[in-house]
CSV table of C-alpha atoms and ligand atoms in Angstrom, one decimal:
chain,number,residue,atom,x,y,z
A,47,MET,CA,0.1,0.1,-0.1
A,48,LYS,CA,1.6,3.2,-0.9
A,49,ASN,CA,1.1,6.0,1.1
A,50,GLN,CA,1.2,9.9,0.1
A,51,TYR,CA,5.1,10.5,0.3
A,52,ILE,CA,5.8,7.4,-1.5
A,53,ALA,CA,3.7,8.7,-4.3
A,54,ASP,CA,4.8,12.3,-4.3
A,55,THR,CA,8.6,11.0,-4.6
A,56,ASP,CA,7.5,8.3,-7.4
A,57,THR,CA,6.4,11.1,-9.2
A,58,ASN,CA,9.1,13.6,-9.4
A,59,LEU,CA,12.0,11.2,-9.5
A,60,VAL,CA,13.6,9.4,-12.2
A,61,HIS,CA,13.0,5.9,-11.5
A,62,THR,CA,16.9,4.7,-11.1
A,63,TYR,CA,15.8,2.7,-7.6
A,64,ASN,CA,13.3,0.2,-6.7
A,65,ARG,CA,13.0,1.8,-3.1
A,66,PHE,CA,12.0,-0.1,-0.2
A,67,PRO,CA,8.5,0.8,1.0
A,68,VAL,CA,9.9,3.2,3.8
A,69,VAL,CA,9.8,6.6,4.5
A,70,LEU,CA,12.8,7.8,6.8
A,71,GLU,CA,12.2,10.9,8.7
A,72,ARG,CA,14.8,10.9,11.6
A,73,GLY,CA,17.9,9.1,13.2
A,74,GLU,CA,19.0,8.9,16.8
A,75,GLY,CA,21.9,6.9,17.9
A,76,VAL,CA,22.2,3.9,15.7
A,77,TYR,CA,18.2,3.9,15.1
A,78,LEU,CA,16.2,5.4,12.5
A,79,TYR,CA,12.6,6.2,12.3
A,80,ASP,CA,9.7,6.6,9.8
A,81,GLU,CA,7.4,9.4,9.5
A,82,LYS,CA,5.1,7.0,11.3
A,83,GLY,CA,7.2,6.7,14.4
A,84,LYS,CA,8.3,3.1,13.6
A,85,LYS,CA,12.2,2.2,14.5
A,86,TYR,CA,14.5,0.8,12.7
A,87,LEU,CA,17.8,-1.0,14.1
A,88,ASP,CA,20.3,0.4,11.4
A,89,PHE,CA,22.8,-2.1,10.0
A,90,ALA,CA,23.3,0.0,6.5
A,91,ALA,CA,24.3,3.2,7.7
A,92,GLY,CA,23.2,4.7,4.3
A,93,ILE,CA,25.4,2.3,2.5
A,94,ALA,CA,28.7,2.7,5.0
A,95,VAL,CA,28.3,6.4,5.4
A,96,SER,CA,26.9,7.1,8.7
A,97,SER,CA,29.7,5.9,10.7
A,98,LEU,CA,29.2,8.0,13.8
A,99,GLY,CA,25.5,7.2,13.6
A,100,TYR,CA,22.7,9.6,13.9
A,101,GLY,CA,22.3,12.9,16.2
A,102,ASN,CA,26.1,13.1,17.2
A,103,ARG,CA,25.9,16.6,19.0
A,104,GLU,CA,29.2,17.6,18.7
A,105,PHE,CA,29.3,16.5,14.7
A,106,ASN,CA,26.0,18.6,14.5
A,107,ASP,CA,27.0,21.7,16.4
A,108,ALA,CA,30.3,21.7,14.3
A,109,LEU,CA,28.1,21.9,11.1
A,110,LYS,CA,25.7,24.7,12.4
A,111,GLU,CA,28.8,26.9,13.5
A,112,GLN,CA,30.3,26.3,9.7
A,113,ILE,CA,27.0,27.1,8.2
A,114,ASP,CA,27.0,30.1,10.3
A,115,SER,CA,30.3,31.2,9.4
A,116,LEU,CA,30.9,30.5,5.6
A,117,ILE,CA,29.4,27.7,3.1
A,118,HIS,CA,31.0,27.8,0.4
A,119,SER,CA,34.1,29.9,-1.2
A,120,SER,CA,35.4,28.3,-4.3
A,121,ASN,CA,38.7,26.7,-4.7
A,122,LEU,CA,40.2,29.8,-6.3
A,123,TYR,CA,40.9,30.6,-2.8
A,124,TYR,CA,42.2,28.9,0.2
A,125,ASN,CA,39.8,28.5,3.3
A,126,THR,CA,40.4,28.0,6.8
A,127,THR,CA,38.7,24.4,7.1
A,128,CYS,CA,40.1,23.0,3.9
A,129,GLY,CA,43.4,22.8,5.2
A,130,LYS,CA,42.7,21.4,8.4
A,131,ALA,CA,40.5,18.6,6.4
A,132,ALA,CA,43.6,18.0,4.2
A,133,LYS,CA,46.1,17.7,7.1
A,134,ALA,CA,43.8,15.3,8.9
A,135,LEU,CA,43.1,13.1,5.8
A,136,GLY,CA,47.0,13.3,5.0
A,137,ARG,CA,47.6,11.8,8.5
A,138,ILE,CA,45.0,9.2,8.5
A,139,THR,CA,45.9,8.1,4.9
A,140,GLU,CA,49.3,8.4,5.4
A,141,MET,CA,49.4,10.0,1.9
A,142,ASP,CA,51.2,13.4,1.0
A,143,ARG,CA,48.6,15.2,-1.0
A,144,VAL,CA,44.8,15.4,-1.3
A,145,PHE,CA,42.3,16.4,-3.9
A,146,PHE,CA,38.7,16.8,-2.3
A,147,THR,CA,35.6,15.9,-4.6
A,148,ASN,CA,32.0,15.8,-3.9
A,149,SER,CA,31.3,11.7,-4.2
A,150,GLY,CA,33.3,8.6,-4.8
A,151,THR,CA,32.7,8.3,-8.1
A,152,GLU,CA,34.7,11.5,-8.7
A,153,ALA,CA,37.2,10.3,-6.5
A,154,ILE,CA,37.9,7.5,-8.7
A,155,GLU,CA,37.6,9.7,-12.1
A,156,GLY,CA,40.4,11.8,-10.3
A,157,ALA,CA,42.6,8.9,-9.6
A,158,LEU,CA,42.6,7.3,-13.0
A,159,LYS,CA,43.3,11.0,-14.2
A,160,ALA,CA,46.3,11.2,-12.0
A,161,SER,CA,47.4,8.3,-12.9
A,162,ARG,CA,47.5,9.2,-16.4
A,163,LYS,CA,48.9,12.5,-16.1
A,164,TYR,CA,52.0,10.8,-14.6
A,165,ALA,CA,52.4,8.4,-17.1
A,166,TYR,CA,52.2,11.3,-19.6
A,167,LYS,CA,54.7,13.4,-17.8
A,168,LYS,CA,56.9,10.4,-17.6
A,169,GLN,CA,56.5,10.1,-21.0
A,170,THR,CA,56.0,6.2,-20.4
A,171,GLY,CA,53.2,5.8,-22.9
A,172,ARG,CA,51.2,3.8,-20.4
A,173,CYS,CA,47.3,4.4,-20.5
A,174,GLU,CA,45.6,1.4,-20.0
A,175,PHE,CA,44.2,0.0,-16.5
A,176,ILE,CA,43.9,-3.3,-14.9
A,177,ALA,CA,40.8,-3.7,-12.7
A,178,MET,CA,39.2,-6.8,-10.8
A,179,LYS,CA,36.3,-8.9,-11.8
A,180,ASP,CA,33.0,-8.2,-9.2
A,181,SER,CA,34.6,-4.9,-8.7
A,182,PHE,CA,32.1,-1.5,-8.3
A,183,HIS,CA,33.9,1.7,-8.7
A,184,GLY,CA,31.0,4.3,-9.5
A,185,ARG,CA,28.6,5.0,-12.6
A,186,SER,CA,30.1,7.9,-14.5
A,187,MET,CA,31.7,6.8,-17.8
A,188,GLY,CA,35.5,6.4,-16.4
A,189,ALA,CA,34.2,4.7,-12.9
A,190,LEU,CA,32.2,2.4,-14.9
A,191,SER,CA,35.0,1.4,-17.4
A,192,VAL,CA,36.9,0.1,-14.4
A,193,THR,CA,33.8,-1.5,-13.3
A,194,GLU,CA,33.2,-4.9,-14.2
A,195,HIS,CA,29.6,-5.7,-13.5
A,196,GLU,CA,28.1,-6.5,-17.3
A,197,ALA,CA,24.5,-4.8,-16.5
A,198,TYR,CA,25.7,-1.6,-15.3
A,199,ARG,CA,28.0,-1.3,-18.4
A,200,ALA,CA,25.9,-2.6,-21.4
A,201,PRO,CA,23.7,-0.1,-22.0
A,202,PHE,CA,26.4,2.8,-22.1
A,203,GLU,CA,28.9,1.2,-24.3
A,204,PRO,CA,31.5,2.1,-25.6
A,205,LEU,CA,33.1,2.8,-22.4
A,206,ILE,CA,36.8,3.7,-22.0
A,207,PRO,CA,39.3,1.4,-24.1
A,208,GLY,CA,41.9,-0.2,-22.7
A,209,VAL,CA,40.5,-1.8,-19.6
A,210,SER,CA,41.1,-5.5,-18.7
A,211,PHE,CA,39.8,-7.6,-16.0
A,212,ALA,CA,41.7,-9.9,-13.7
A,213,GLU,CA,40.5,-12.7,-11.4
A,214,PHE,CA,40.2,-11.3,-7.5
A,215,ASN,CA,43.0,-13.1,-5.4
A,216,ASN,CA,44.5,-14.6,-8.2
A,217,LEU,CA,47.9,-12.6,-8.7
A,218,GLU,CA,48.9,-14.6,-12.1
A,219,SER,CA,45.7,-13.7,-13.7
A,220,VAL,CA,46.6,-10.0,-12.7
A,221,ARG,CA,50.2,-10.3,-14.1
A,222,ALA,CA,49.0,-12.3,-17.6
A,223,LEU,CA,47.0,-8.8,-18.2
A,224,VAL,CA,50.2,-6.7,-17.3
A,225,THR,CA,51.8,-5.1,-21.0
A,226,ASP,CA,54.1,-2.3,-21.6
A,227,LYS,CA,51.1,-0.2,-21.6
A,228,THR,CA,49.6,-0.7,-18.3
A,229,CYS,CA,49.2,2.4,-16.8
A,230,ALA,CA,47.7,1.7,-13.2
A,231,VAL,CA,46.2,-1.6,-11.2
A,232,ILE,CA,42.8,-0.5,-9.5
A,233,LEU,CA,41.5,-2.6,-6.6
A,234,GLU,CA,39.0,-2.5,-3.7
A,235,PRO,CA,41.0,-4.0,-0.8
A,236,LEU,CA,37.6,-5.1,0.2
A,237,GLN,CA,35.2,-5.7,-2.4
A,238,GLY,CA,31.8,-4.5,-1.0
A,239,GLU,CA,29.1,-4.2,-3.6
A,240,GLY,CA,30.8,-7.2,-5.3
A,241,GLY,CA,29.6,-9.6,-2.6
A,242,ILE,CA,32.1,-8.7,0.4
A,243,ASN,CA,35.3,-10.4,-1.0
A,244,ARG,CA,38.5,-9.7,0.9
A,245,ALA,CA,41.7,-9.5,-0.6
A,246,ASP,CA,44.3,-11.9,1.0
A,247,GLU,CA,47.7,-10.8,1.9
A,248,ALA,CA,49.5,-12.3,-0.6
A,249,PHE,CA,47.6,-11.2,-3.2
A,250,MET,CA,47.8,-7.4,-2.0
A,251,GLN,CA,51.5,-7.6,-1.6
A,252,GLY,CA,52.2,-9.6,-4.6
A,253,ILE,CA,50.3,-6.9,-6.5
A,254,ARG,CA,52.6,-4.0,-5.0
A,255,LYS,CA,55.6,-6.1,-6.1
A,256,LEU,CA,54.3,-6.5,-9.6
A,257,CYS,CA,53.6,-2.8,-9.9
A,258,ASP,CA,56.8,-1.8,-8.4
A,259,GLU,CA,58.9,-4.2,-10.9
A,260,GLU,CA,56.6,-2.8,-14.0
A,261,GLY,CA,56.5,0.7,-13.3
A,262,ILE,CA,52.9,0.6,-12.9
A,263,LEU,CA,50.5,2.6,-10.1
A,264,MET,CA,48.8,0.9,-7.4
A,265,ILE,CA,45.1,2.6,-7.1
A,266,CYS,CA,43.2,1.7,-3.9
A,267,ASP,CA,39.3,2.2,-4.1
A,268,GLU,CA,38.7,2.8,0.2
A,269,ILE,CA,35.3,4.2,-0.6
A,270,GLN,CA,33.0,1.4,1.1
A,271,CYS,CA,36.1,-0.5,3.1
A,272,GLY,CA,38.0,2.5,4.5
A,273,MET,CA,37.6,5.1,7.3
A,274,GLY,CA,38.2,2.5,10.3
A,275,ARG,CA,35.5,-0.1,8.6
A,276,THR,CA,37.8,-3.1,8.6
A,277,GLY,CA,39.4,-2.1,11.7
A,278,THR,CA,42.4,-0.3,10.3
A,279,MET,CA,41.7,3.6,9.4
A,280,PHE,CA,42.0,2.3,5.7
A,281,ALA,CA,41.7,-0.9,4.8
A,282,TRP,CA,45.1,-1.3,2.9
A,283,GLN,CA,47.0,-0.4,6.0
A,284,GLY,CA,45.9,-4.1,7.3
A,285,TYR,CA,48.2,-5.6,4.8
A,286,GLY,CA,51.9,-4.0,5.4
A,287,THR,CA,51.8,-2.7,1.9
A,288,LYS,CA,50.8,0.9,0.7
A,289,PRO,CA,49.3,2.0,-2.5
A,290,ASP,CA,50.1,5.1,-4.7
A,291,ILE,CA,46.8,6.8,-4.9
A,292,ILE,CA,43.7,6.0,-2.9
A,293,ALA,CA,40.1,7.1,-3.2
A,294,MET,CA,37.6,7.3,-0.5
A,295,ALA,CA,34.3,8.9,0.5
A,296,LYS,CA,31.1,7.8,2.1
A,297,ALA,CA,32.0,7.8,5.7
A,298,ILE,CA,34.9,10.5,5.6
A,299,GLY,CA,31.8,13.2,5.8
A,300,GLY,CA,29.9,11.8,8.4
A,301,GLY,CA,26.7,11.9,6.0
A,302,VAL,CA,27.9,14.8,4.3
A,303,PRO,CA,28.8,14.5,0.4
A,304,VAL,CA,32.4,14.6,0.2
A,305,GLY,CA,34.7,12.5,-1.3
A,306,ALA,CA,38.7,12.8,-2.0
A,307,PHE,CA,41.4,10.8,-3.6
A,308,ALA,CA,45.0,11.2,-2.3
A,309,MET,CA,48.6,10.0,-3.6
A,310,THR,CA,52.3,10.0,-2.7
A,311,GLU,CA,54.6,13.2,-3.0
A,312,GLU,CA,56.4,11.1,-5.9
A,313,VAL,CA,53.2,10.5,-7.7
A,314,ALA,CA,52.1,14.2,-7.2
A,315,ARG,CA,55.5,15.5,-8.4
A,316,TYR,CA,54.7,14.3,-11.8
A,317,SER,CA,51.1,14.6,-11.6
A,318,LEU,CA,48.0,16.8,-11.8
A,319,GLU,CA,49.0,20.5,-12.2
A,320,PRO,CA,46.9,23.9,-12.5
A,321,GLY,CA,44.6,23.0,-15.2
A,322,ASP,CA,44.8,19.6,-15.4
A,323,HIS,CA,41.2,19.1,-12.7
A,324,GLY,CA,39.0,20.9,-10.8
A,325,THR,CA,35.7,21.1,-9.4
A,326,THR,CA,33.6,24.2,-8.2
A,327,TYR,CA,32.0,22.5,-4.7
A,328,GLY,CA,34.8,19.9,-3.9
A,329,GLY,CA,36.6,20.7,-0.6
A,330,ASN,CA,34.4,24.0,0.2
A,331,PRO,CA,34.1,25.2,3.9
A,332,PHE,CA,31.1,23.2,4.8
A,333,VAL,CA,32.3,19.7,3.8
A,334,CYS,CA,35.7,20.5,5.2
A,335,ALA,CA,34.3,20.8,8.6
A,336,ALA,CA,32.5,17.6,8.5
A,337,VAL,CA,35.9,15.9,7.3
A,338,ALA,CA,37.9,17.7,10.0
A,339,LYS,CA,35.2,17.2,12.9
A,340,THR,CA,34.6,13.2,11.8
A,341,VAL,CA,38.5,12.6,11.7
A,342,GLU,CA,38.8,14.2,15.2
A,343,ILE,CA,36.1,12.2,16.5
A,344,PHE,CA,37.4,8.7,15.2
A,345,GLU,CA,40.7,9.7,16.6
A,346,ARG,CA,39.7,10.7,19.8
A,347,GLU,CA,37.5,8.0,20.4
A,348,LYS,CA,39.5,5.3,18.9
A,349,LEU,CA,37.1,3.9,16.7
A,350,THR,CA,39.1,1.2,15.0
A,351,GLU,CA,39.9,-0.3,18.6
A,352,HIS,CA,36.1,-0.4,18.9
A,353,VAL,CA,35.5,-1.6,15.5
A,354,LYS,CA,38.1,-4.4,16.4
A,355,GLU,CA,36.4,-5.2,19.2
A,356,MET,CA,32.8,-5.3,17.5
A,357,GLY,CA,33.9,-7.1,14.5
A,358,ARG,CA,35.1,-10.1,16.3
A,359,TYR,CA,31.9,-10.2,18.6
A,360,LEU,CA,29.9,-9.8,15.2
A,361,THR,CA,32.2,-12.7,13.6
A,362,ALA,CA,31.3,-15.0,16.6
A,363,GLN,CA,27.8,-14.3,16.3
A,364,LEU,CA,27.3,-14.4,12.7
A,365,GLU,CA,29.1,-17.8,12.9
A,366,ALA,CA,27.1,-19.3,15.8
A,367,LEU,CA,24.0,-18.1,13.6
A,368,LYS,CA,25.1,-20.3,10.8
A,369,GLU,CA,25.1,-23.2,12.9
A,370,THR,CA,21.7,-23.2,13.7
A,371,CYS,CA,20.3,-22.1,10.1
A,372,ASP,CA,20.9,-24.0,7.2
A,373,MET,CA,20.3,-21.3,4.7
A,374,ILE,CA,23.5,-19.6,5.5
A,375,LEU,CA,26.2,-20.9,3.3
A,376,GLU,CA,28.8,-18.6,4.3
A,377,VAL,CA,30.2,-15.7,6.8
A,378,ARG,CA,32.6,-13.5,5.5
A,379,GLY,CA,34.1,-10.3,5.9
A,380,THR,CA,36.0,-8.3,8.4
A,381,GLY,CA,35.5,-5.5,11.2
A,382,LEU,CA,32.1,-4.2,10.6
A,383,ILE,CA,31.6,-4.9,7.1
A,384,GLN,CA,30.8,-8.6,6.7
A,385,GLY,CA,28.4,-10.8,4.3
A,386,ILE,CA,25.9,-13.5,5.1
A,387,ARG,CA,25.8,-15.6,2.1
A,388,LEU,CA,22.3,-17.6,1.5
A,389,LYS,CA,21.5,-20.4,-0.5
A,390,LYS,CA,19.0,-18.4,-2.4
A,391,PRO,CA,18.7,-14.7,-3.5
A,392,VAL,CA,18.2,-12.5,-0.6
A,393,GLY,CA,16.0,-9.9,-1.6
A,394,GLU,CA,13.1,-11.4,0.2
A,395,THR,CA,15.1,-11.6,3.4
A,396,VAL,CA,15.9,-7.9,3.1
A,397,GLN,CA,12.2,-6.9,3.1
A,398,ALA,CA,11.2,-9.6,5.6
A,399,ALA,CA,14.3,-7.8,7.7
A,400,ILE,CA,12.8,-4.4,7.2
A,401,LYS,CA,9.3,-5.2,8.6
A,402,GLU,CA,10.6,-6.6,11.7
A,403,GLY,CA,12.2,-3.0,12.1
A,404,LEU,CA,16.1,-3.9,10.6
A,405,LEU,CA,17.8,-2.1,8.1
A,406,VAL,CA,20.1,-4.5,5.8
A,407,ILE,CA,21.2,-4.2,2.6
A,408,SER,CA,22.4,-7.0,-0.3
A,409,ALA,CA,25.8,-7.1,-2.2
A,410,ARG,CA,25.0,-9.0,-5.5
A,411,SER,CA,22.1,-11.1,-5.2
A,412,ASP,CA,23.0,-13.7,-2.7
A,413,VAL,CA,24.6,-11.6,0.2
A,414,ILE,CA,23.3,-9.7,3.2
A,415,ARG,CA,25.5,-6.7,3.5
A,416,LEU,CA,26.2,-5.9,7.3
A,417,VAL,CA,27.8,-2.1,7.3
A,418,PRO,CA,26.4,-0.6,10.5
A,419,PRO,CA,27.0,2.9,12.0
A,420,LEU,CA,30.5,1.9,13.4
A,421,VAL,CA,29.5,3.1,17.2
A,422,ILE,CA,27.4,-0.2,17.5
A,423,GLU,CA,27.7,-1.8,20.8
A,424,LYS,CA,27.3,-5.6,21.4
A,425,GLU,CA,23.8,-5.2,22.4
A,426,HIS,CA,22.7,-3.8,19.1
A,427,ILE,CA,24.7,-6.7,17.4
A,428,ASP,CA,22.5,-9.1,20.0
A,429,GLU,CA,19.3,-7.6,18.8
A,430,MET,CA,20.3,-7.5,15.1
A,431,ILE,CA,21.1,-11.2,15.3
A,432,GLU,CA,17.4,-11.8,17.2
A,433,LYS,CA,15.9,-10.2,14.5
A,434,LEU,CA,17.7,-11.6,11.6
A,435,LYS,CA,16.9,-15.2,13.3
A,436,LYS,CA,13.4,-14.3,13.1
A,437,VAL,CA,13.4,-13.9,9.5
A,438,LEU,CA,15.8,-16.7,8.2
B,643,PLP,C1,30.0,3.4,-3.2
B,643,PLP,C2,31.1,3.2,-4.0
B,643,PLP,C3,31.5,4.1,-5.1
B,643,PLP,C4,30.8,5.2,-5.8
B,643,PLP,O1,30.9,6.4,-4.4
B,643,PLP,P1,29.5,7.2,-5.1
B,643,PLP,O2,29.9,8.2,-3.5
B,643,PLP,O3,28.3,6.7,-5.0
B,643,PLP,O4,29.6,8.2,-5.9
B,643,PLP,C5,32.5,3.7,-5.5
B,643,PLP,N1,33.2,2.3,-4.9
B,643,PLP,C6,33.1,2.1,-4.3
B,643,PLP,C7,34.0,0.6,-3.9
B,643,PLP,C8,32.0,2.2,-3.7
B,643,PLP,O5,31.4,1.1,-2.9
């Protein structure tokens, strides 16, 4: 049954989503409420965005203060919050140079352009990319070109030429695609959309070594798995290796639309220069206040430690659930990004969970994706397990 709000929404938006029949109104902590006051335990976090949960007083006050002081200025000038946010991201990413974007997709575009420019300036003639099967990097023409999903690509081809796809966690398949035209290898250290697939250590380290030997850049898409979600600030930091360029977004602004790509000084020295790339909104004072405050809270509250602890507890509870439920084939992931692979498509289960007051999302057709706010406690995990038990 459609209520008035859903009907209104349907009338004026392009039909690019099959939305769930829920009209959300407000959030508090790790719960969301619809317009009738029904309460939902949130294990989706707006797709891994709202890591601090909802109604964080300190975060909200910082935004309000920034609105009253300056919302936008333009990248033609410096502003007082941008430097603060860039410094904070530089510190937690261990990268030297940061470019702010408005979304994850744009961060990927920037990362691809930065690596092309690096090859151009070094006159290596390298212009092609190796990406992974089951990858997801966004929906613009460039980001889609390195996204493997056939259904996403087909209506929009031809895309950027010179992209090939290797098997995730199969180093030899990456090596087999390398040519003297390969400019960069791009991968998610933990594939989110593609079904919660974690890169193993040998794969990440092997790619780094391969890239070094061949003069290729390594790009990590940390948009979903980054910013504390795996238990390290960025997922690559759990592998004893370091990429040349990273893309981030989702959680870095605590819900305010902002992304960024960042690179080492070595890449920056031979990469984007004035005139090569730009954005009107990107890194404006408002979004930078959000980034700076998010990072400040993450560091002060030691959220990565909390994620490690909650991740261990979540894994244990999910493994126990699997023992009692033969619908579950596999539990996988790490920290607070986990997947439950079922014997059947998960659509109905996700719908049933929503009826039970639990928001979860899918990853591909057969995996339930759990990406809760990072501030959840054990009691919320217990509550989620109880609800999931009922619907499974
Ligand atoms: C969400 C996502 C993107 C795209 O980010 P947008 O902000 O939606 O443009 C790219 N890569 C990964 C891994 C993502 O999860």
